[in-house]
């Protein structure tokens, strides 16, 4: 479970020269975000100043982390790269496929049986290619990373949107799709638009019922779910320095809920204490030596408005506990106003379930503070009125809090400990009765609360708060209860009041664990066999995509002309399709089934030009593939927005779609299409979208002289014998054109180019 000390030393060794070059290029003091980004530029680029929100830049991350749902396709792709080992330290974490139902032991046992072939594959492919493997039950990816791998000033990508959790230890950590992870593991640089910067200045100090969770709940209310898009949120100030490292992790984790690229705190005494408390004193010692590089320049903190694109200031001493929701994480309510909001909006006041833990709030500090309230309930003879669950973030935390008696306290209060996994937070919750779709309320210390997310019931009103507030609400069973001011009636009919929660940032006896759940890879994986059953319906080895044939593309059939919003969820749905994330053929049966057909206003119903009949999109495309006929997809604005899942690009490629022609692309999806060897084209004149007819045979001309910045021509051959010639744009650079010619970026890597 080594944390790659030599790699970290190499990162720190280059900091002084890289940051000096960046300061010279920009001609001004630097924020912490800029320092880390400039320190991780691909070789030869450190002397260039980039325009925020405009410039696309290649970076060299220090490590990759993958969760089990997304790791499957990422590693299946990596197997095609021709590499003996990953190029950067990488880990796989089995946390997404464990469904919560009755309790930790039974749920984990069931998951191991149900997902055995996926776990065996992930374990074996990790063993072969030098990837650390965290077994099911070891914990949630982000908590495990914070405890073992995050380090100040580092840069990491992870195949999960809450990867920014590691920003609590001063790391630039960004959520990506599996294709990006694959490329970095194969040794390619990683492209990112140089982000804008939002500075959040924290003054004062938290006290009483208020916790770090309330900081991000407040920020979410200010910025909304879109306010951080394209930006890194950098926290600083005396208030920031007063927060625990895990509290900072909570704040950075939920930065995903405001659309931020990532969030980060500088290195301070709290960071050092956490590193030393998790047996990483040598990292703390090294970080201490370059501490000035692990924070913004003093001039930035003195005059933040000059260096950030936006500045927000929050006084922690005045901050009130918040509850956000329902149905969106940015609907922020101060605790003093929440009861009135419940009544005014007609939300169910009776609380059915309180859930604490998850990757967002499962630290020792979180659990110890919640346990202090549970102990009060026991001592004051209060019976919890709501169901109450606890999801530890890692086996190390679970073992330690059990040793220190907290789990026993929760048990006395009526709590149920779930497996060290994502569980209800991502919808892996077999909640009994949810199928009735009754109107009800739950409150969690998780990060997201969209409709149907936790239990599949669109009428479940889900609220987000700190573990302390969740625990107090579960004891009361009533969302109109304010633990700061209200009393409760105990079993003896007495009025009692909950006192302020108390806890410890780190265990006084240190962390302990018998089996953390880590499996180190083989030193030489050449003889290791990757386990994939050829008959499996969940896993399928990939074959390389065919290279470009060297000619213009003629006679393409129109598969679908998508109308309006077409996100990656429309292109490759999740839900029940999650089980096929490692089987490209099977998951391709969901390709574009959510897209609206321009010609009939229906989903999953398009014309088969070979038969003249209408059929489901994947079935029609399979007919084209069977007969060796290429096809094209036409789309509207911002095609491919949403999740970065690479399946939305791989499925069309696999089934024989040759090009995607749209008014505009979401950036990540456009890049994913390029990596899979597809043509991603945009109308030079968006109005030409209207010229595309249902029975068109389409040619793409100019590919033999395909070059950066040079338009291509699309010929729309209509059924009546007429035709339209239109110009289309692309954003391929020279290297990406080589991806297209080779058939995919991976083919080029495998060829050693």
XYZ file of C-alpha atoms in Angstrom:
753
model
C 0.000 0.000 0.000
C 3.026 2.224 -0.608
C 2.246 5.828 -1.411
C 4.948 6.242 -4.067
C 7.340 8.366 -2.051
C 9.869 8.608 -4.888
C 7.185 9.894 -7.236
C 6.173 12.542 -4.706
C 9.805 13.569 -4.228
C 10.164 13.966 -8.002
C 7.063 16.168 -8.080
C 8.365 18.376 -5.293
C 11.849 18.608 -6.834
C 10.497 20.270 -9.980
C 8.254 22.755 -8.133
C 10.748 25.627 -7.670
C 11.813 25.808 -11.329
C 8.341 25.202 -12.753
C 6.722 27.850 -10.563
C 9.512 30.343 -11.221
C 8.964 29.872 -14.953
C 5.213 30.285 -14.543
C 5.606 33.454 -12.502
C 7.921 34.848 -15.174
C 5.466 33.932 -17.954
C 2.460 35.481 -16.229
C 4.296 38.428 -14.755
C 2.304 38.324 -11.527
C 1.850 36.438 -8.249
C 0.223 33.007 -8.546
C -2.709 31.306 -6.893
C -2.249 27.817 -5.476
C -4.254 26.343 -8.348
C -1.999 27.969 -10.913
C 1.126 26.749 -9.143
C 0.011 23.127 -9.192
C -1.270 23.271 -12.759
C 1.914 24.874 -14.081
C 3.991 22.347 -12.164
C 2.170 19.531 -13.972
C 2.338 20.747 -17.531
C 3.660 18.311 -20.100
C 7.393 18.708 -20.611
C 8.399 21.800 -22.544
C 5.244 23.799 -21.817
C 6.127 25.351 -18.453
C 7.131 28.744 -19.876
C 3.782 29.516 -21.475
C 1.024 31.619 -19.876
C -2.469 30.317 -20.574
C -5.752 32.160 -20.839
C -8.263 31.031 -18.251
C -11.372 29.415 -19.631
C -9.991 29.473 -23.188
C -6.689 27.627 -23.597
C -6.556 23.852 -23.859
C -3.491 22.517 -22.103
C -1.767 19.134 -21.788
C -0.955 18.001 -18.249
C 0.897 15.041 -16.737
C -1.059 13.770 -13.701
C 0.765 11.926 -10.937
C -1.752 9.152 -10.438
C -5.055 7.593 -11.516
C -7.847 6.226 -9.301
C -10.795 4.220 -10.640
C -14.006 2.938 -9.095
C -15.280 -0.466 -10.131
C -18.202 0.629 -12.332
C -16.044 2.825 -14.558
C -12.791 0.864 -14.227
C -14.143 -2.034 -16.263
C -14.185 -0.282 -19.637
C -11.132 1.819 -18.823
C -9.077 -1.305 -18.170
C -10.534 -3.214 -21.106
C -9.320 -0.335 -23.260
C -5.960 -0.233 -21.515
C -5.433 -3.888 -22.392
C -5.405 -2.771 -26.035
C -2.602 -0.264 -25.472
C 0.231 -2.781 -25.651
C 1.754 -1.659 -22.373
C 3.262 -4.076 -19.856
C 2.439 -1.814 -16.920
C 0.649 1.443 -16.211
C 2.741 4.553 -16.754
C 1.618 6.249 -13.519
C 0.627 4.843 -10.106
C -2.976 3.660 -10.366
C -5.575 1.976 -8.177
C -8.977 0.291 -8.518
C -11.577 0.524 -5.741
C -14.571 -1.835 -5.488
C -17.219 0.417 -3.974
C -20.067 0.969 -6.450
C -21.511 -2.507 -6.966
C -22.460 -3.278 -3.347
C -26.165 -2.827 -2.713
C -27.330 -1.795 0.741
C -30.265 -3.773 2.054
C -30.003 -5.348 5.504
C -26.521 -4.626 6.870
C -22.792 -4.696 6.200
C -22.003 -8.404 6.497
C -24.962 -9.799 4.574
C -24.852 -7.104 1.891
C -21.135 -7.555 1.264
C -21.482 -11.342 1.061
C -24.288 -11.018 -1.464
C -22.344 -8.486 -3.552
C -19.251 -10.675 -3.696
C -21.332 -13.521 -5.055
C -23.395 -11.437 -7.476
C -20.416 -9.499 -8.866
C -17.787 -12.207 -8.594
C -16.803 -12.201 -12.261
C -16.381 -8.417 -12.286
C -14.279 -8.466 -9.130
C -12.173 -11.363 -10.451
C -11.546 -9.467 -13.671
C -10.602 -6.241 -11.897
C -8.329 -8.087 -9.477
C -6.560 -10.023 -12.222
C -6.124 -7.124 -14.660
C -4.828 -4.981 -11.789
C -2.407 -7.715 -10.801
C -1.116 -8.000 -14.351
C -0.545 -4.336 -15.095
C 0.829 -3.076 -11.778
C -2.367 -1.531 -10.430
C -3.219 -1.492 -6.722
C -6.500 -3.293 -6.037
C -8.835 -2.448 -3.165
C -11.221 -5.315 -2.540
C -14.987 -4.993 -2.051
C -15.540 -3.840 1.518
C -12.235 -1.942 1.690
C -13.993 1.373 1.401
C -15.129 4.169 -0.865
C -12.591 5.357 -3.424
C -12.362 8.968 -2.223
C -11.956 8.205 1.468
C -9.354 5.524 0.723
C -7.464 7.929 -1.555
C -7.487 10.644 1.112
C -6.148 8.213 3.714
C -3.470 6.669 1.530
C -2.588 8.490 -1.680
C -3.533 12.177 -1.689
C -0.628 14.557 -1.139
C -0.280 18.347 -1.149
C 0.583 19.783 -4.540
C -0.120 16.590 -6.451
C -2.361 16.094 -9.466
C -4.701 13.143 -9.872
C -7.512 12.135 -12.175
C -10.198 9.718 -11.053
C -13.098 8.029 -12.793
C -15.710 9.504 -10.494
C -17.124 13.012 -10.252
C -16.263 13.323 -6.542
C -12.550 12.768 -7.086
C -11.998 16.408 -5.905
C -12.331 15.043 -2.344
C -8.514 14.859 -2.371
C -8.424 18.658 -2.559
C -8.793 18.539 1.204
C -5.100 17.646 1.281
C -4.109 20.283 -1.254
C -4.232 18.079 -4.357
C -5.637 19.026 -7.756
C -7.944 16.025 -8.218
C -10.354 15.954 -11.130
C -13.111 13.564 -12.134
C -12.873 12.161 -15.678
C -14.231 9.394 -17.866
C -12.568 6.022 -18.290
C -11.066 6.933 -21.668
C -9.052 9.750 -20.088
C -7.869 7.413 -17.332
C -6.838 4.863 -19.924
C -4.776 7.412 -21.834
C -2.930 8.612 -18.742
C -2.223 5.032 -17.657
C -0.851 4.425 -21.150
C 1.486 7.401 -20.872
C -0.384 10.044 -22.851
C -0.782 13.609 -21.553
C -4.210 14.706 -20.371
C -5.968 17.699 -21.894
C -7.920 20.256 -19.866
C -9.169 23.741 -20.589
C -7.189 26.019 -18.282
C -9.823 26.764 -15.642
C -11.174 30.007 -14.321
C -10.622 30.620 -10.609
C -13.132 31.229 -7.840
C -11.656 32.247 -4.502
C -13.535 31.555 -1.275
C -12.121 33.447 1.684
C -13.021 31.896 5.023
C -12.735 33.981 8.168
C -13.602 33.175 11.777
C -13.966 29.664 13.187
C -16.669 27.000 13.348
C -18.344 26.250 16.653
C -21.270 24.381 18.164
C -23.590 22.679 15.699
C -21.877 24.093 12.610
C -19.477 21.898 10.647
C -17.398 21.929 7.472
C -20.372 20.486 5.584
C -22.228 23.735 6.187
C -19.532 25.659 4.317
C -20.161 23.858 1.042
C -23.925 23.827 1.594
C -23.692 27.615 1.904
C -21.442 27.900 -1.153
C -23.825 25.722 -3.177
C -26.636 28.084 -2.293
C -24.560 31.019 -3.501
C -23.171 29.563 -6.728
C -25.972 27.087 -7.652
C -25.356 23.815 -9.499
C -23.823 25.624 -12.481
C -21.922 28.445 -10.797
C -18.614 26.614 -10.626
C -18.619 25.281 -14.189
C -15.218 25.575 -15.824
C -13.620 26.818 -12.624
C -11.478 25.640 -9.758
C -12.662 26.774 -6.336
C -9.734 27.700 -4.092
C -10.376 28.149 -0.354
C -8.091 30.274 1.802
C -7.969 32.464 4.895
C -7.715 31.972 8.654
C -11.000 30.075 8.608
C -9.628 27.611 6.074
C -6.597 26.961 8.248
C -8.854 26.144 11.203
C -10.653 23.282 9.428
C -9.569 19.660 9.705
C -8.153 17.980 6.607
C -11.150 15.678 6.401
C -13.504 18.631 6.812
C -11.755 20.265 3.888
C -12.197 17.016 1.965
C -15.949 17.208 2.578
C -16.055 20.705 1.117
C -13.994 19.760 -1.937
C -16.021 16.596 -2.475
C -19.259 18.512 -2.846
C -17.684 21.020 -5.199
C -18.928 18.634 -7.881
C -22.437 19.806 -6.980
C -21.683 23.322 -8.185
C -20.128 22.077 -11.424
C -16.570 22.970 -10.397
C -13.658 21.335 -12.196
C -12.219 20.750 -8.746
C -11.744 22.478 -5.372
C -8.642 22.870 -3.234
C -7.189 24.070 0.070
C -3.594 25.035 0.761
C -1.166 23.039 2.878
C -1.207 23.934 6.591
C -0.783 22.478 10.076
C -4.058 20.550 9.795
C -2.820 18.932 6.583
C 0.423 17.942 8.246
C -1.411 16.522 11.262
C -3.596 14.336 9.049
C -0.626 13.079 7.057
C 1.202 12.166 10.242
C -1.956 10.614 11.708
C -2.276 8.348 8.670
C 1.355 7.154 8.802
C 2.680 9.545 6.146
C 5.077 11.644 8.207
C 7.714 11.516 5.478
C 5.329 13.263 3.082
C 4.578 15.906 5.709
C 8.314 16.427 6.212
C 8.851 16.953 2.482
C 5.810 19.222 2.188
C 7.102 21.338 5.066
C 10.250 22.016 3.022
C 8.304 23.579 0.132
C 5.353 24.958 2.073
C 5.493 28.305 0.265
C 4.824 26.507 -3.026
C 1.816 24.663 -1.571
C -0.091 27.871 -0.922
C -0.833 30.908 -3.067
C 1.567 33.832 -3.016
C 1.001 36.245 -0.142
C -0.073 39.007 -2.548
C -2.945 36.804 -3.743
C -4.320 36.351 -0.257
C -3.883 40.046 0.510
C -5.782 41.200 -2.595
C -7.780 38.215 -3.859
C -10.046 40.290 -6.124
C -7.031 40.992 -8.351
C -6.185 37.345 -8.913
C -9.465 35.409 -8.883
C -12.280 35.690 -11.403
C -14.768 35.744 -8.526
C -14.364 36.041 -4.760
C -16.787 34.892 -2.060
C -16.270 35.582 1.649
C -17.817 33.539 4.462
C -17.395 34.192 8.184
C -17.374 30.785 9.870
C -18.127 32.346 13.230
C -21.450 33.574 11.852
C -22.242 30.553 9.674
C -25.382 28.659 10.595
C -26.009 24.933 10.043
C -27.702 24.373 6.694
C -30.050 21.833 5.176
C -30.196 21.730 1.374
C -32.950 20.347 -0.812
C -35.153 18.705 -1.746
C -34.325 17.380 -5.237
C -31.300 19.626 -5.751
C -28.158 20.205 -3.646
C -28.146 23.978 -4.125
C -31.491 24.812 -2.504
C -29.894 26.040 0.715
C -31.813 26.635 3.949
C -30.290 27.961 7.168
C -31.460 25.707 10.001
C -33.394 28.570 11.616
C -35.530 28.917 8.459
C -35.871 25.280 7.509
C -38.907 24.344 9.608
C -40.893 27.187 8.083
C -39.817 26.095 4.606
C -41.015 22.546 5.295
C -44.433 23.824 6.319
C -44.769 26.439 3.576
C -43.812 24.042 0.792
C -45.832 21.106 2.042
C -42.842 18.795 2.281
C -43.428 15.695 4.424
C -42.366 16.728 7.935
C -42.177 13.169 9.197
C -38.649 11.893 8.681
C -38.515 8.277 7.541
C -34.754 7.677 7.398
C -31.573 9.481 8.388
C -28.387 8.304 6.665
C -24.838 9.338 7.563
C -21.494 8.458 6.020
C -20.623 8.103 2.312
C -17.519 9.461 0.603
C -18.524 12.969 1.671
C -18.854 12.580 5.442
C -17.390 9.391 6.863
C -14.240 10.553 8.608
C -13.364 9.792 12.211
C -14.342 13.356 13.074
C -17.746 13.005 11.392
C -18.579 9.728 13.070
C -17.313 10.766 16.492
C -19.449 13.923 16.447
C -22.533 11.995 15.323
C -21.826 9.360 17.983
C -21.753 12.041 20.678
C -25.383 12.806 19.820
C -26.288 9.120 19.691
C -24.801 8.733 23.170
C -26.921 11.636 24.375
C -30.006 9.908 22.996
C -29.129 6.786 24.979
C -28.312 8.733 28.146
C -31.383 10.946 27.917
C -33.647 7.959 27.202
C -34.603 9.104 23.727
C -35.678 6.522 21.179
C -34.801 7.400 17.596
C -38.047 8.060 15.758
C -36.556 7.432 12.304
C -34.552 4.618 10.752
C -30.858 5.425 10.936
C -27.955 4.048 8.901
C -24.203 4.529 9.051
C -21.960 4.029 6.004
C -18.247 4.033 6.943
C -15.958 5.393 4.252
C -13.179 2.860 4.710
C -12.357 -0.283 6.637
C -9.705 1.691 8.528
C -12.292 4.173 9.756
C -14.835 1.422 10.464
C -12.355 -0.658 12.469
C -11.160 2.360 14.435
C -14.623 3.676 15.322
C -15.688 0.187 16.357
C -12.608 -0.078 18.584
C -13.462 3.266 20.156
C -17.044 2.194 20.898
C -18.928 4.425 18.462
C -20.606 1.631 16.519
C -21.887 0.180 19.783
C -23.417 3.541 20.629
C -25.164 3.688 17.245
C -26.454 0.174 17.803
C -28.001 1.186 21.132
C -29.716 4.073 19.358
C -31.118 1.666 16.766
C -28.692 2.384 13.959
C -27.707 -0.079 11.227
C -24.136 -0.151 9.945
C -23.912 -0.662 6.183
C -20.967 -1.911 4.131
C -17.943 0.295 3.488
C -19.281 1.273 0.080
C -21.260 3.899 -1.800
C -24.620 2.221 -1.168
C -27.658 4.526 -0.898
C -25.641 7.573 -1.952
C -25.521 6.338 -5.571
C -28.843 4.512 -5.586
C -27.459 1.142 -4.503
C -30.172 0.859 -1.880
C -32.792 -1.864 -1.855
C -35.130 0.284 0.188
C -38.176 -1.750 1.082
C -41.398 -0.065 0.046
C -39.788 2.428 -2.328
C -41.601 0.768 -5.216
C -44.886 2.128 -3.822
C -43.621 5.613 -4.741
C -45.185 7.174 -1.671
C -44.409 10.761 -0.746
C -41.844 10.795 2.080
C -38.730 12.523 3.415
C -35.207 11.343 4.115
C -32.115 13.294 5.177
C -28.526 12.316 4.438
C -24.965 13.519 4.863
C -24.328 12.534 1.235
C -23.591 14.904 -1.649
C -26.439 14.532 -4.142
C -30.184 14.450 -3.666
C -31.715 14.450 -7.127
C -35.130 12.853 -7.580
C -35.000 9.028 -7.556
C -31.241 8.991 -6.904
C -31.234 7.231 -3.540
C -34.140 4.799 -3.749
C -35.718 5.146 -7.193
C -38.837 6.812 -5.773
C -39.513 10.187 -7.464
C -41.583 11.204 -4.438
C -38.800 10.780 -1.908
C -37.873 14.257 -0.704
C -34.162 13.984 -0.019
C -32.338 16.617 2.019
C -28.604 17.054 2.592
C -26.993 18.151 5.858
C -24.060 17.419 8.150
C -23.893 14.062 9.989
C -24.658 15.911 13.228
C -27.856 17.477 11.908
C -28.888 14.202 10.256
C -28.436 12.355 13.552
C -30.403 14.938 15.514
C -33.221 14.842 12.968
C -33.306 11.040 13.059
C -33.639 11.134 16.847
C -36.518 13.593 16.545
C -38.117 11.994 13.496
C -39.375 15.424 12.504
C -37.936 17.827 9.923
C -39.382 20.824 11.739
C -37.193 20.062 14.765
C -34.362 22.517 15.433
C -31.799 20.875 17.745
C -30.267 24.252 18.579
C -33.470 25.541 20.192
C -36.075 22.782 20.582
C -36.616 20.068 23.197
C -37.760 16.457 22.831
C -39.956 14.240 25.014
C -38.123 11.176 26.266
C -39.464 7.756 27.300
C -40.254 9.053 30.777
C -42.233 12.018 29.460
C -39.534 14.530 30.322
C -38.485 17.425 28.081
C -34.811 17.099 27.222
C -32.521 19.064 24.955
C -29.627 17.836 22.853
C -26.322 19.466 23.640
C -23.792 20.546 21.029
C -22.017 17.636 19.314
C -18.413 16.978 20.199
C -15.786 14.933 18.455
C -12.130 14.491 17.601
C -10.413 15.245 14.315
C -8.128 12.226 14.766
C -8.298 9.234 17.134
C -6.221 9.717 20.289
C -5.011 6.099 20.053
C -4.291 6.409 16.335
C -5.954 4.600 13.472
C -6.053 0.817 13.502
C -7.081 -1.881 11.056
C -6.556 -5.622 10.764
C -7.118 -5.970 7.017
C -7.463 -2.731 5.037
C -8.533 -4.709 1.974
C -5.575 -3.877 -0.249
C -4.034 -6.259 -2.774
C -0.650 -5.267 -4.175
C 0.020 -6.165 -7.826
C 2.566 -8.721 -8.925
C 6.083 -7.352 -9.401
C 6.125 -9.098 -12.770
C 2.661 -9.488 -14.263
C 3.754 -11.068 -17.533
C 2.491 -14.498 -16.521
C -0.742 -13.289 -14.932
C -3.874 -14.255 -16.831
C -6.705 -11.736 -17.000
C -9.926 -13.502 -16.023
C -12.771 -12.983 -18.500
C -15.276 -15.741 -19.245
C -15.964 -15.749 -23.006
C -19.607 -16.565 -22.226
C -20.050 -13.683 -19.781
C -22.832 -11.189 -20.384
C -21.112 -8.604 -18.156
C -17.541 -8.593 -19.469
C -16.135 -8.727 -22.970
C -12.570 -8.340 -24.175
C -12.214 -5.604 -26.764
C -10.972 -5.938 -30.329
C -9.108 -2.980 -31.836
C -11.193 -0.687 -34.021
C -10.302 -0.799 -37.708
C -8.105 1.977 -39.128
C -9.421 4.469 -41.662
C -9.498 2.985 -45.169
C -7.760 6.004 -46.678
C -10.630 7.335 -48.776
C -13.562 9.697 -48.500
C -16.642 8.194 -46.875
C -19.450 7.626 -49.384
C -23.000 6.350 -49.118
C -23.462 6.789 -45.385
C -27.031 6.268 -44.164
C -28.639 8.675 -41.727
C -29.167 6.702 -38.512
C -30.926 9.450 -36.570
C -31.307 13.194 -36.658
C -31.538 13.948 -32.946
C -33.703 16.863 -31.944
C -32.983 19.055 -28.938
C -31.007 17.975 -25.881
C -28.965 14.825 -26.410
C -26.767 14.149 -23.380
C -24.553 11.152 -22.751
C -27.511 9.728 -20.826
C -29.598 9.928 -24.000
C -26.759 8.272 -25.925
C -25.916 5.604 -23.321
C -28.383 5.316 -20.445
C -27.366 4.215 -16.963
C -29.809 2.575 -14.533
C -30.267 -1.119 -15.387
C -27.542 -0.806 -18.018
C -24.923 -0.365 -15.284
C -24.385 -4.134 -15.179
C -23.105 -4.066 -18.774
C -20.451 -1.394 -18.279
C -17.776 -4.003 -19.054
C -19.508 -5.571 -22.081
C -19.412 -3.289 -25.118
C -21.653 -5.456 -27.292
C -24.417 -5.749 -24.701
C -24.358 -2.149 -23.540
C -24.480 -1.014 -27.158
C -28.109 -2.115 -27.123
C -28.866 1.153 -25.342
C -27.201 3.346 -27.980
C -29.214 6.530 -28.560
C -32.437 4.968 -27.303
C -33.156 8.165 -25.374
C -32.604 10.564 -28.287
C -35.658 12.208 -29.882
C -35.972 11.513 -33.616
C -36.481 14.810 -35.483
C -38.846 13.225 -38.009
C -41.404 11.587 -35.721
C -40.767 13.203 -32.299
C -40.325 9.708 -30.817
C -37.475 8.005 -29.006
C -35.859 4.763 -30.139
C -37.773 4.669 -33.430
C -35.881 5.410 -36.648
C -36.240 4.500 -40.305
C -34.198 1.582 -41.619
C -33.203 2.697 -45.112
C -32.480 -0.884 -46.155
C -36.008 -2.121 -45.445
C -38.027 1.074 -45.304
C -39.425 0.027 -41.946
C -39.035 1.701 -38.547
C -37.142 0.029 -35.744
C -35.157 0.584 -32.580
C -31.983 2.613 -33.038
C -29.481 -0.105 -32.032
C -31.308 -2.750 -34.095
C -31.330 -0.577 -37.210
C -27.647 0.227 -36.784
C -26.823 -3.458 -36.353
C -28.525 -4.096 -39.705
C -26.348 -1.451 -41.331
C -23.254 -3.006 -39.793
C -24.285 -6.488 -40.924
C -24.537 -5.263 -44.525
C -21.301 -3.273 -44.390
C -23.067 0.074 -44.610
C -21.666 3.047 -42.717
C -23.914 5.590 -41.062
C -23.939 9.066 -39.591
C -25.662 10.657 -36.601
C -26.842 14.262 -36.829
C -27.436 16.254 -33.657
C -28.344 19.625 -32.184
C -26.519 22.005 -29.806
C -24.136 20.866 -27.033
C -24.378 17.253 -28.137
C -22.973 14.854 -25.527
C -23.237 17.078 -22.465
C -23.387 15.563 -18.980
C -21.467 12.558 -17.719
C -18.050 11.936 -19.247
C -18.763 8.223 -19.795
C -16.794 6.921 -22.764
C -19.489 4.363 -23.606
C -21.393 7.125 -25.396
C -18.510 7.370 -27.866
C -17.540 3.693 -27.982
C -21.005 2.318 -28.737
C -21.529 4.198 -32.030
C -17.957 3.336 -33.044
C -18.491 -0.327 -32.239
C -21.757 -0.535 -34.173
C -20.372 1.106 -37.307
C -21.365 4.779 -37.063
C -18.652 6.685 -38.920
C -19.351 10.307 -38.036
C -21.283 12.556 -35.677
C -22.366 15.862 -37.264
C -23.905 18.417 -34.900
C -24.424 22.114 -34.304
C -22.018 22.006 -31.334
C -20.390 19.496 -28.978
C -19.849 19.239 -25.263
C -16.060 19.281 -25.036
C -15.435 16.012 -23.205
C -17.690 14.013 -25.513
C -16.047 15.527 -28.595
C -12.653 14.451 -27.254
C -13.956 10.965 -26.459
C -15.210 10.588 -30.049
C -11.827 11.626 -31.394
C -10.059 9.105 -29.183
C -12.232 6.294 -30.544
C -11.308 7.152 -34.130
C -14.605 8.755 -35.095
C -15.273 11.927 -37.036
C -16.691 14.656 -34.810
C -17.936 17.410 -37.105
C -19.947 20.613 -36.696
C -22.056 22.513 -39.201
C -20.203 25.600 -40.456
C -23.678 27.075 -40.788
C -25.913 25.697 -38.013
C -28.958 26.320 -40.225
C -27.732 23.509 -42.512
C -29.054 21.122 -39.877
C -32.459 21.716 -41.499
C -31.227 20.445 -44.881
C -30.683 16.885 -43.637
C -33.527 14.613 -44.794
C -34.593 11.251 -43.429
C -33.718 9.195 -46.543
C -30.409 10.908 -47.312
C -27.338 9.075 -48.508
C -24.415 11.117 -47.225
C -20.823 11.576 -48.408
C -17.956 13.128 -46.446
C -15.407 14.601 -48.849
C -11.905 15.934 -48.262
C -10.579 13.294 -45.911
C -7.635 12.440 -48.154
C -6.265 15.901 -47.359
C -7.618 15.995 -43.776
C -5.704 18.754 -41.967
C -6.064 21.021 -38.939
C -8.271 24.054 -39.559
C -9.361 22.897 -43.028
C -13.071 22.390 -43.585
C -14.546 19.187 -44.964
C -17.485 18.926 -47.354
C -20.628 16.933 -46.660
C -22.840 15.995 -49.590
C -26.491 15.294 -48.771
C -27.828 13.097 -51.572
C -31.606 13.290 -51.264
C -34.046 10.540 -52.274
C -35.539 12.691 -55.056
C -32.177 12.919 -56.833
C -31.312 16.418 -55.650
C -28.414 17.186 -53.357
C -26.974 19.820 -51.048
C -23.272 20.398 -50.458
C -22.424 21.952 -47.105
C -19.224 22.871 -45.323
C -18.453 21.374 -41.918
C -15.860 22.288 -39.320
C -13.700 20.215 -37.017
C -11.234 20.855 -34.193
C -8.746 18.046 -34.883
C -5.084 18.869 -34.364
C -2.361 16.952 -36.162
C -2.070 14.309 -33.446
C -5.803 13.739 -33.306
C -5.953 13.296 -37.078
C -3.465 10.472 -36.596
C -5.879 8.921 -34.071
C -8.544 8.966 -36.782
C -6.256 7.432 -39.384
C -5.083 4.705 -36.979
C -8.646 3.852 -35.956
C -8.272 5.083 -32.366
C -5.803 6.732 -30.033
C -5.149 3.342 -28.464
C -4.189 1.837 -31.813
C -1.584 4.560 -32.176
C -0.236 3.890 -28.679
C -0.053 0.185 -29.404
C 1.867 0.877 -32.589
C 4.422 2.767 -30.525
C 3.919 6.026 -32.386
